[in-house]
Short mmCIF file of C-alpha atoms and ligand atoms in Angstrom, two decimals:
data_model
loop_
_atom_site.label_atom_id
_atom_site.label_comp_id
_atom_site.label_asym_id
_atom_site.label_seq_id
_atom_site.Cartn_x
_atom_site.Cartn_y
_atom_site.Cartn_z
CA MET A 1 53.18 79.08 224.25
CA SER A 2 51.42 77.35 221.34
CA ALA A 3 50.19 73.81 222.06
CA SER A 4 52.20 70.78 220.97
CA PRO A 5 49.66 68.19 219.81
CA LEU A 6 52.28 65.45 219.77
CA LEU A 7 53.60 66.11 223.26
CA ASN A 8 50.04 66.37 224.55
CA ALA A 9 49.10 63.06 222.93
CA LEU A 10 52.13 61.28 224.41
CA GLU A 11 51.47 62.70 227.87
CA GLN A 12 47.80 61.76 227.71
CA HIS A 13 48.71 58.24 226.62
CA LEU A 14 51.30 57.85 229.40
CA ALA A 15 48.76 59.07 231.95
CA LEU A 16 46.61 56.01 231.10
CA GLY A 17 49.30 53.89 232.79
CA ARG A 18 48.88 50.97 230.38
CA VAL A 19 51.21 47.97 230.51
CA PRO A 20 53.61 48.54 227.58
CA MET A 21 53.69 45.23 225.68
CA HIS A 22 55.23 46.98 222.66
CA MET A 23 58.53 48.48 221.55
CA PRO A 24 60.87 50.02 222.61
CA GLY A 25 62.50 47.45 224.88
CA HIS A 26 63.55 50.03 227.49
CA LYS A 27 59.85 50.49 228.48
CA GLY A 28 60.62 54.02 229.61
CA ILE A 29 62.35 52.81 232.77
CA ALA A 30 65.37 50.67 231.87
CA SER A 31 68.09 51.13 234.50
CA PRO A 32 71.00 50.66 232.05
CA LEU A 33 69.98 54.00 230.52
CA ASP A 34 69.89 55.86 233.87
CA ARG A 35 73.46 56.97 233.28
CA MET A 36 72.28 59.10 230.36
CA GLY A 37 70.58 61.58 232.69
CA ASP A 38 69.30 64.67 230.91
CA LEU A 39 69.19 63.70 227.24
CA LEU A 40 69.67 67.26 225.99
CA ARG A 41 73.20 67.36 227.45
CA LEU A 42 74.15 64.39 225.30
CA ASP A 43 72.47 65.61 222.14
CA THR A 44 75.61 66.89 220.50
CA THR A 45 77.31 66.80 217.13
CA GLU A 46 80.57 65.75 215.46
CA ILE A 47 83.27 67.83 217.17
CA PRO A 48 86.85 66.62 217.72
CA ASP A 49 86.08 65.14 221.16
CA THR A 50 82.95 63.23 220.08
CA ASP A 51 84.14 61.35 216.95
CA SER A 52 82.04 60.89 213.81
CA LEU A 53 80.02 57.76 212.97
CA TYR A 54 80.99 57.25 209.33
CA GLU A 55 84.66 58.18 209.90
CA ALA A 56 84.89 56.76 213.43
CA ALA A 57 88.39 56.71 214.90
CA GLY A 58 87.79 57.68 218.55
CA PRO A 59 85.13 56.84 221.16
CA ILE A 60 82.48 55.78 218.61
CA ALA A 61 85.01 53.39 217.02
CA GLU A 62 85.87 51.98 220.45
CA ALA A 63 82.18 51.58 221.38
CA MET A 64 81.48 49.77 218.08
CA GLU A 65 84.52 47.51 218.59
CA ARG A 66 83.11 46.49 221.96
CA ALA A 67 79.77 45.62 220.34
CA SER A 68 81.67 43.65 217.70
CA ALA A 69 83.56 41.73 220.42
CA LEU A 70 80.29 40.90 222.23
CA TYR A 71 78.57 39.61 219.08
CA LYS A 72 81.83 38.07 217.76
CA THR A 73 81.71 39.83 214.39
CA LYS A 74 84.38 41.06 212.00
CA ARG A 75 82.85 44.51 212.29
CA THR A 76 79.75 46.04 213.89
CA LEU A 77 78.39 49.50 213.05
CA PHE A 78 75.94 51.62 215.01
CA SER A 79 72.85 52.85 213.22
CA ALA A 80 70.76 55.71 214.53
CA GLY A 81 68.39 55.18 211.59
CA GLY A 82 67.03 51.84 212.79
CA CYS A 83 67.30 48.53 211.03
CA SER A 84 65.92 50.23 207.91
CA LEU A 85 69.28 51.96 207.46
CA CYS A 86 71.16 48.70 208.15
CA ILE A 87 69.05 46.91 205.52
CA GLN A 88 69.86 49.59 202.94
CA THR A 89 73.55 49.27 203.91
CA MET A 90 73.73 45.50 203.65
CA LEU A 91 72.00 45.45 200.28
CA ARG A 92 74.41 48.10 199.00
CA LEU A 93 77.37 46.08 200.33
CA ALA A 94 76.32 42.74 198.86
CA VAL A 95 74.79 43.87 195.56
CA PRO A 96 76.53 47.19 194.81
CA GLN A 97 75.95 47.23 191.04
CA GLY A 98 72.33 46.04 191.09
CA GLY A 99 71.33 42.59 189.85
CA LYS A 100 69.42 39.60 191.12
CA ILE A 101 68.90 38.56 194.72
CA VAL A 102 67.04 35.51 195.98
CA ALA A 103 64.72 36.91 198.64
CA GLY A 104 62.25 35.39 201.06
CA ARG A 105 58.87 37.03 200.44
CA THR A 106 58.39 37.70 204.19
CA ILE A 107 59.98 41.10 203.99
CA HIS A 108 59.90 44.61 205.43
CA ARG A 109 59.06 47.48 203.08
CA SER A 110 62.46 49.12 203.74
CA ALA A 111 64.07 46.14 201.97
CA VAL A 112 61.66 46.28 199.02
CA ASN A 113 62.29 50.02 198.65
CA ALA A 114 66.07 49.69 199.02
CA MET A 115 66.08 46.96 196.36
CA ALA A 116 64.21 49.29 194.03
CA LEU A 117 66.58 52.20 194.68
CA LEU A 118 69.65 50.00 194.15
CA ASP A 119 68.14 48.38 191.03
CA ILE A 120 68.14 44.96 192.64
CA THR A 121 65.64 42.47 191.22
CA PRO A 122 64.28 39.99 193.74
CA VAL A 123 63.71 36.36 192.81
CA TRP A 124 60.99 35.68 195.36
CA VAL A 125 60.77 32.57 197.51
CA LEU A 126 57.42 32.13 199.25
CA PRO A 127 57.30 30.90 202.83
CA ARG A 128 55.64 27.55 203.53
CA PRO A 129 52.71 28.13 205.90
CA ASP A 130 53.94 25.75 208.60
CA ALA A 131 53.62 27.96 211.69
CA GLY A 132 49.85 27.98 212.05
CA ASP A 133 46.73 29.56 210.61
CA GLY A 134 47.22 33.11 209.35
CA LEU A 135 50.98 33.20 210.00
CA PRO A 136 53.41 33.68 207.09
CA GLY A 137 55.42 30.54 207.96
CA ARG A 138 59.01 29.76 207.08
CA ILE A 139 61.38 30.05 204.13
CA TYR A 140 62.82 26.57 203.48
CA PRO A 141 66.45 25.77 202.51
CA GLN A 142 65.20 23.53 199.67
CA ASP A 143 63.29 26.44 198.15
CA ILE A 144 66.34 28.71 198.39
CA GLU A 145 68.40 25.92 196.78
CA ALA A 146 65.91 25.65 193.90
CA ALA A 147 65.88 29.44 193.35
CA LEU A 148 69.70 29.63 193.33
CA THR A 149 69.94 26.70 190.93
CA GLU A 150 67.47 28.36 188.56
CA ASN A 151 69.21 31.73 188.92
CA PRO A 152 72.95 31.12 188.94
CA ASP A 153 73.45 34.87 188.37
CA ALA A 154 71.89 35.76 191.77
CA CYS A 155 74.40 37.76 193.85
CA ALA A 156 73.05 37.04 197.35
CA VAL A 157 70.25 35.56 199.44
CA TYR A 158 68.07 37.72 201.71
CA VAL A 159 65.79 36.41 204.45
CA THR A 160 63.87 37.84 207.39
CA THR A 161 64.04 35.73 210.55
CA PRO A 162 62.51 35.94 213.08
CA ASP A 163 59.39 37.48 211.59
CA TYR A 164 57.09 39.90 213.43
CA TYR A 165 55.39 36.94 215.12
CA GLY A 166 58.73 35.56 216.36
CA VAL A 167 58.77 32.58 213.97
CA LEU A 168 62.32 31.41 213.13
CA CYS A 169 63.50 29.85 209.85
CA ASP A 170 66.05 27.04 209.51
CA LEU A 171 68.90 29.49 209.03
CA LYS A 172 71.62 26.87 209.42
CA GLY A 173 70.12 25.00 206.49
CA ILE A 174 69.80 28.20 204.43
CA SER A 175 73.38 29.28 205.19
CA ALA A 176 74.69 25.84 204.14
CA VAL A 177 72.89 26.27 200.79
CA CYS A 178 74.37 29.77 200.39
CA ARG A 179 77.88 28.51 201.12
CA ALA A 180 77.48 25.70 198.59
CA HIS A 181 76.47 28.27 195.95
CA GLY A 182 79.15 30.77 196.99
CA VAL A 183 76.73 33.65 197.71
CA PRO A 184 76.45 35.76 200.87
CA LEU A 185 73.47 35.37 203.21
CA LEU A 186 71.88 38.64 204.37
CA VAL A 187 69.51 38.36 207.32
CA ASP A 188 66.99 40.90 208.55
CA ASN A 189 67.13 40.10 212.27
CA ALA A 190 65.24 43.26 213.26
CA HIS A 191 63.19 41.32 215.81
CA GLY A 192 66.01 39.13 217.16
CA ALA A 193 68.66 41.41 218.70
CA HIS A 194 68.19 39.60 222.02
CA LEU A 195 68.36 36.03 220.63
CA LYS A 196 72.03 35.57 221.55
CA PHE A 197 70.93 35.88 225.20
CA ALA A 198 67.37 34.51 225.10
CA ALA A 199 68.10 31.51 222.87
CA PRO A 200 71.88 30.96 222.73
CA GLY A 201 72.86 29.66 219.30
CA ALA A 202 69.82 31.17 217.55
CA HIS A 203 71.19 34.60 216.57
CA PRO A 204 71.80 34.75 212.79
CA LEU A 205 75.53 35.30 213.42
CA GLU A 206 75.57 31.94 215.20
CA ARG A 207 73.77 30.29 212.26
CA GLY A 208 75.94 31.40 209.38
CA ALA A 209 74.72 34.88 208.26
CA SER A 210 77.26 36.89 206.27
CA ILE A 211 75.69 40.23 207.23
CA THR A 212 72.76 40.79 209.58
CA CYS A 213 71.08 43.62 211.42
CA ASP A 214 69.48 43.92 214.84
CA SER A 215 66.79 46.50 215.62
CA ALA A 216 68.16 46.79 219.16
CA HIS A 217 65.46 49.26 220.17
CA LYS A 218 62.69 46.73 219.61
CA THR A 219 63.60 44.26 222.35
CA LEU A 220 66.56 45.73 224.24
CA PRO A 221 67.13 48.83 226.39
CA VAL A 222 68.01 51.11 223.47
CA MET A 223 66.39 54.35 222.32
CA THR A 224 64.10 54.13 219.30
CA GLY A 225 66.15 54.17 216.11
CA GLY A 226 69.16 52.35 217.60
CA ALA A 227 70.32 49.29 215.63
CA TRP A 228 73.45 47.28 214.94
CA LEU A 229 74.76 46.21 211.56
CA HIS A 230 76.85 43.08 212.09
CA ILE A 231 79.34 41.89 209.48
CA ALA A 232 80.74 38.37 209.66
CA GLU A 233 82.93 38.40 206.52
CA ASP A 234 86.08 40.46 205.92
CA ALA A 235 85.08 41.32 202.36
CA TYR A 236 82.35 43.76 203.52
CA CYS A 237 84.14 45.49 206.41
CA ALA A 238 86.04 48.28 204.69
CA GLU A 239 83.14 49.61 202.61
CA ALA A 240 80.51 49.39 205.36
CA PRO A 241 80.71 52.97 206.73
CA SER A 242 80.54 54.56 203.28
CA ALA A 243 77.66 52.24 202.30
CA MET A 244 75.77 53.39 205.40
CA ALA A 245 76.64 57.04 204.76
CA LEU A 246 75.00 56.74 201.33
CA PHE A 247 71.57 56.52 203.00
CA GLY A 248 72.00 57.78 206.57
CA SER A 249 71.72 61.26 208.02
CA THR A 250 74.99 63.14 208.41
CA SER A 251 73.77 63.97 211.92
CA PRO A 252 73.20 60.61 213.64
CA SER A 253 71.78 61.03 217.14
CA TYR A 254 74.37 60.81 219.93
CA PRO A 255 71.80 59.84 222.60
CA ILE A 256 70.79 56.86 220.44
CA MET A 257 74.43 55.83 219.95
CA VAL A 258 75.13 56.21 223.68
CA SER A 259 72.12 54.01 224.45
CA LEU A 260 73.50 51.31 222.10
CA ASP A 261 76.80 51.42 223.99
CA LEU A 262 75.14 51.28 227.43
CA CYS A 263 72.97 48.39 226.29
CA ARG A 264 76.07 46.49 225.15
CA ALA A 265 77.64 46.98 228.61
CA TRP A 266 74.41 45.77 230.27
CA LEU A 267 74.18 42.72 228.00
CA GLU A 268 77.77 41.74 228.85
CA GLU A 269 76.99 41.71 232.56
CA GLU A 270 73.32 40.89 232.85
CA GLY A 271 71.96 39.82 229.47
CA THR A 272 71.85 36.07 230.00
CA ALA A 273 70.31 36.25 233.49
CA ALA A 274 67.78 38.93 232.47
CA PHE A 275 66.55 36.94 229.48
CA SER A 276 66.34 33.65 231.32
CA ARG A 277 64.02 35.38 233.84
CA LEU A 278 62.00 36.84 230.97
CA LYS A 279 61.71 33.41 229.33
CA GLU A 280 60.06 32.02 232.47
CA GLN A 281 57.62 34.94 232.64
CA VAL A 282 56.72 34.52 228.97
CA GLU A 283 56.35 30.75 229.29
CA ASP A 284 53.89 31.33 232.12
CA VAL A 285 51.79 33.73 229.98
CA ARG A 286 51.86 31.31 227.04
CA ARG A 287 50.63 28.43 229.23
CA HIS A 288 47.86 30.70 230.51
CA ALA A 289 46.78 31.62 226.95
CA LEU A 290 46.76 27.95 225.89
CA ALA A 291 44.65 27.04 228.90
CA LEU A 292 42.15 29.72 227.84
CA GLY A 293 41.83 28.09 224.41
CA MET A 294 44.09 30.42 222.41
CA THR A 295 46.81 29.16 220.07
CA LEU A 296 50.57 29.73 219.73
CA PRO A 297 52.83 29.46 216.65
CA GLN A 298 54.11 25.98 215.81
CA GLY A 299 57.77 24.98 215.43
CA GLU A 300 60.81 27.01 216.49
CA TRP A 301 60.03 30.57 217.58
CA ASP A 302 61.44 33.31 219.78
CA PRO A 303 61.14 32.22 223.42
CA VAL A 304 60.36 35.76 224.59
CA ARG A 305 57.74 36.81 222.03
CA ILE A 306 54.05 36.46 222.90
CA THR A 307 51.99 35.79 219.77
CA ILE A 308 48.50 34.66 220.63
CA GLY A 309 46.01 33.26 218.15
CA THR A 310 42.53 34.47 219.14
CA GLY A 311 40.58 32.81 216.28
CA PRO A 312 39.49 29.77 218.36
CA LEU A 313 37.75 32.18 220.77
CA GLY A 314 35.81 33.67 217.89
CA LEU A 315 37.70 36.94 218.29
CA THR A 316 39.73 38.75 215.66
CA GLY A 317 43.14 39.91 216.82
CA HIS A 318 41.90 43.50 216.36
CA THR A 319 38.96 42.97 218.70
CA ALA A 320 41.12 41.13 221.24
CA ALA A 321 43.69 43.96 221.15
CA GLU A 322 40.99 46.54 221.79
CA LEU A 323 39.67 44.51 224.72
CA LEU A 324 43.20 44.19 226.12
CA ARG A 325 43.55 47.97 225.86
CA GLN A 326 40.34 48.39 227.82
CA GLN A 327 41.92 46.18 230.48
CA GLY A 328 45.02 48.40 230.58
CA VAL A 329 47.39 46.43 228.32
CA GLU A 330 48.79 48.03 225.15
CA PRO A 331 49.77 45.34 222.58
CA GLU A 332 52.38 45.80 219.85
CA TYR A 333 50.25 44.66 216.92
CA ALA A 334 47.09 42.84 215.95
CA ASP A 335 45.83 41.25 212.75
CA GLY A 336 42.73 39.30 211.80
CA LEU A 337 43.70 36.31 213.93
CA HIS A 338 46.54 37.30 216.30
CA VAL A 339 47.72 39.69 218.94
CA VAL A 340 51.48 40.24 219.20
CA LEU A 341 52.96 41.37 222.51
CA ILE A 342 56.61 42.37 222.96
CA PRO A 343 57.73 42.12 226.57
CA SER A 344 61.27 42.89 227.71
CA PRO A 345 63.32 42.35 230.88
CA PHE A 346 62.10 45.81 231.94
CA ASN A 347 58.43 44.91 232.32
CA PRO A 348 57.97 44.51 236.09
CA GLU A 349 56.28 41.38 237.47
CA LYS A 350 53.00 43.25 237.99
CA ASP A 351 52.73 43.73 234.21
CA TYR A 352 52.39 39.96 233.76
CA VAL A 353 49.71 39.78 236.44
CA ARG A 354 47.70 42.47 234.61
CA LEU A 355 48.31 40.78 231.26
CA LYS A 356 47.12 37.39 232.49
CA ASN A 357 44.03 38.98 234.06
CA ALA A 358 43.32 40.83 230.81
CA LEU A 359 43.63 37.59 228.83
CA SER A 360 41.29 35.84 231.26
CA ALA A 361 38.75 38.63 230.73
CA LEU A 362 38.58 38.09 226.95
CA PRO A 363 35.13 36.77 226.07
CA GLY A 364 34.99 33.69 223.92
CA CYS A 365 31.94 33.39 221.70
CA ARG A 366 33.17 29.85 220.99
CA THR A 367 32.41 30.01 217.29
CA PRO A 368 35.93 29.80 215.90
CA LEU A 369 36.79 32.20 213.10
CA PRO A 370 37.25 30.72 209.63
CA LYS A 371 40.79 29.98 208.43
CA ALA A 372 42.76 32.85 206.90
CA GLY A 373 43.53 33.16 203.16
CA THR A 374 47.24 32.93 202.33
CA VAL A 375 49.40 34.03 199.43
CA THR A 376 50.19 30.84 197.52
CA ALA A 377 51.28 32.14 194.12
CA LEU A 378 53.32 35.07 192.89
CA PRO A 379 51.70 37.63 190.56
CA LYS A 380 53.12 38.22 187.06
CA VAL A 381 55.87 40.84 186.76
CA ALA A 382 55.50 43.73 184.27
CA ALA A 383 58.24 46.12 185.43
CA SER A 384 61.34 46.07 187.63
CA PRO A 385 60.87 47.25 191.23
CA ARG A 386 62.94 50.32 190.36
CA GLN A 387 60.85 51.24 187.29
CA ALA A 388 57.64 50.75 189.27
CA LEU A 389 58.71 52.65 192.37
CA LEU A 390 60.09 55.65 190.48
CA ALA A 391 57.39 55.88 187.76
CA PRO A 392 54.61 58.47 188.15
CA GLY A 393 51.86 56.77 190.13
CA GLU A 394 48.32 57.21 191.34
CA ARG A 395 46.37 55.84 194.28
CA ILE A 396 43.26 53.91 193.25
CA ALA A 397 40.61 51.69 194.85
CA ILE A 398 41.45 47.97 195.00
CA ASP A 399 38.15 47.39 193.15
CA ASP A 400 39.59 49.24 190.13
CA SER A 401 43.09 47.80 190.37
CA VAL A 402 42.86 44.44 188.55
CA GLY A 403 45.25 44.45 185.59
CA ARG A 404 47.20 47.50 186.83
CA ILE A 405 50.90 47.44 187.85
CA ALA A 406 51.61 47.97 191.56
CA ALA A 407 53.95 50.86 192.37
CA GLU A 408 54.38 49.82 196.00
CA ALA A 409 54.41 46.69 198.11
CA SER A 410 51.02 45.98 199.64
CA CYS A 411 51.06 43.84 202.69
CA PRO A 412 48.42 42.73 205.23
CA CYS A 413 50.96 42.98 208.08
CA PRO A 414 53.60 45.69 207.62
CA PRO A 415 56.63 43.35 207.76
CA GLY A 416 54.76 40.40 206.28
CA VAL A 417 54.31 38.69 202.93
CA PRO A 418 53.44 41.33 200.30
CA VAL A 419 50.41 40.29 198.27
CA VAL A 420 51.88 42.41 195.47
CA ALA A 421 55.32 44.00 195.17
CA PRO A 422 56.26 47.00 192.98
CA GLY A 423 56.25 46.03 189.30
CA GLU A 424 53.77 43.15 189.71
CA ILE A 425 50.39 42.98 187.98
CA ILE A 426 47.45 42.99 190.38
CA ASP A 427 45.27 40.00 189.46
CA GLN A 428 41.77 39.01 190.67
CA GLU A 429 43.21 36.78 193.39
CA ALA A 430 45.55 39.49 194.75
CA ALA A 431 42.73 42.05 194.79
CA LYS A 432 40.50 39.60 196.65
CA ILE A 433 43.17 38.86 199.29
CA LEU A 434 43.94 42.56 199.78
CA LYS A 435 40.26 43.34 200.27
CA SER A 436 39.88 40.47 202.72
CA TYR A 437 42.59 42.12 204.83
CA GLY A 438 40.72 45.43 204.76
CA ILE A 439 43.14 47.10 202.31
CA CYS A 440 41.01 49.39 200.13
CA GLU A 441 43.57 51.39 198.11
CA ILE A 442 46.85 50.82 196.33
CA LYS A 443 49.37 52.95 194.45
CA VAL A 444 49.76 51.86 190.82
CA ILE A 445 51.79 53.08 187.85
CA LYS A 446 49.85 55.80 185.96
C1 PLP B 501 61.08 42.66 209.94
C2 PLP B 501 61.47 44.11 210.07
N1 PLP B 501 62.58 44.54 209.44
C3 PLP B 501 62.98 45.82 209.53
C4 PLP B 501 62.27 46.74 210.26
C5 PLP B 501 62.75 48.16 210.33
O1 PLP B 501 63.33 48.39 211.56
P1 PLP B 501 63.51 49.85 212.14
O2 PLP B 501 62.16 50.29 212.61
O3 PLP B 501 64.49 49.66 213.25
O4 PLP B 501 64.03 50.71 211.06
C6 PLP B 501 61.10 46.34 210.93
C7 PLP B 501 60.30 47.30 211.70
O5 PLP B 501 59.25 47.02 212.21
C8 PLP B 501 60.70 44.99 210.84
O6 PLP B 501 59.59 44.55 211.46
#
């Protein structure tokens, strides 16, 4: 039989036996998914006995109702296309005819692309860098208020919280502003599916979101691609399945949907206890990192995320991540100043012992790294995101890009603050920041 390079690569990686401090939350061993047994048996299609996601009226409808009851929503839909599909769906629901949206600039590319496809024009609100050096920071209610006042024709507000680093915005404040202006609040909660259990009261549904989405597979025992779209207002319930069907595959994966349902059952029974144990384990690692001279984000952040600033040790996040790998720990992500680790209740105790030992083994050259450059101003706009994304484009070197119009979002950290978004003119400052993050090429309009 011909070789499968992908299967071989996965098997070789697994044979290394590294501590998985990355997604998915099931860590390959989560007991709530044991009931699935042989996945191929469950990999079926829409036949009368198995229901159909976008026209659910049988077991899928019942499973989604149970998820809705757990999260106390008006309606919850399963997504087998990740949070990306939920983001497309919520934008379609809230801004169906295109138009303006006030959007926090800390944003995932699926949202930028969906806005372009739906002819939605973002009015950007920059985060204030209040979480620490090199972190995007938080979107402030006052800044949303100012943007809505200046743009009374905006149809909705869109924010991402928590961000990749686990940093949380003042969502209660933002939702109060949205209510006062009579616009819905859409929240990308890809990284916070577990917040209801890890930090009761901190899930966007508990802080006033109109529609939000959870990338359940990131932090919970759910197969990759499993996410929930949660709707808190009646007005969006009826259209939600057809809005999702506009973008989603007509063959959503049954194993993924089953894993969402099994996770819901596990959360009902064990979620709170499992996450309070995890919080203690994470707190212990954080204390250890602080004692070794590393930094943590400031202000409110996810109590079960481990984001470690390695700059004070004189190590870039990339170097620290590579050293952790050599010590048998596989991180989720690294940037110039941080390593991000995503633990879950399914990391056994020994994983934390290995992690702490690996952190202790990081060398510190004791010459702290210089502070990171941040995006403080928005570039000029020359075209709508839709025009820019759909226009013929070419990929060019950043060195040649000043004065050209970006045809894609370019971001130092994939779900971070884009230095330029589609339709914006790349200026000297943007080119300099992109190069400082090691980004050498960008797609521009021809
Ligand atoms: C902030 C944010 N939003 C949305 C997504 C997309 O989620 P998914 O991979 O479930 O489609 C991601 C993925 O990393 C993300 O980090």
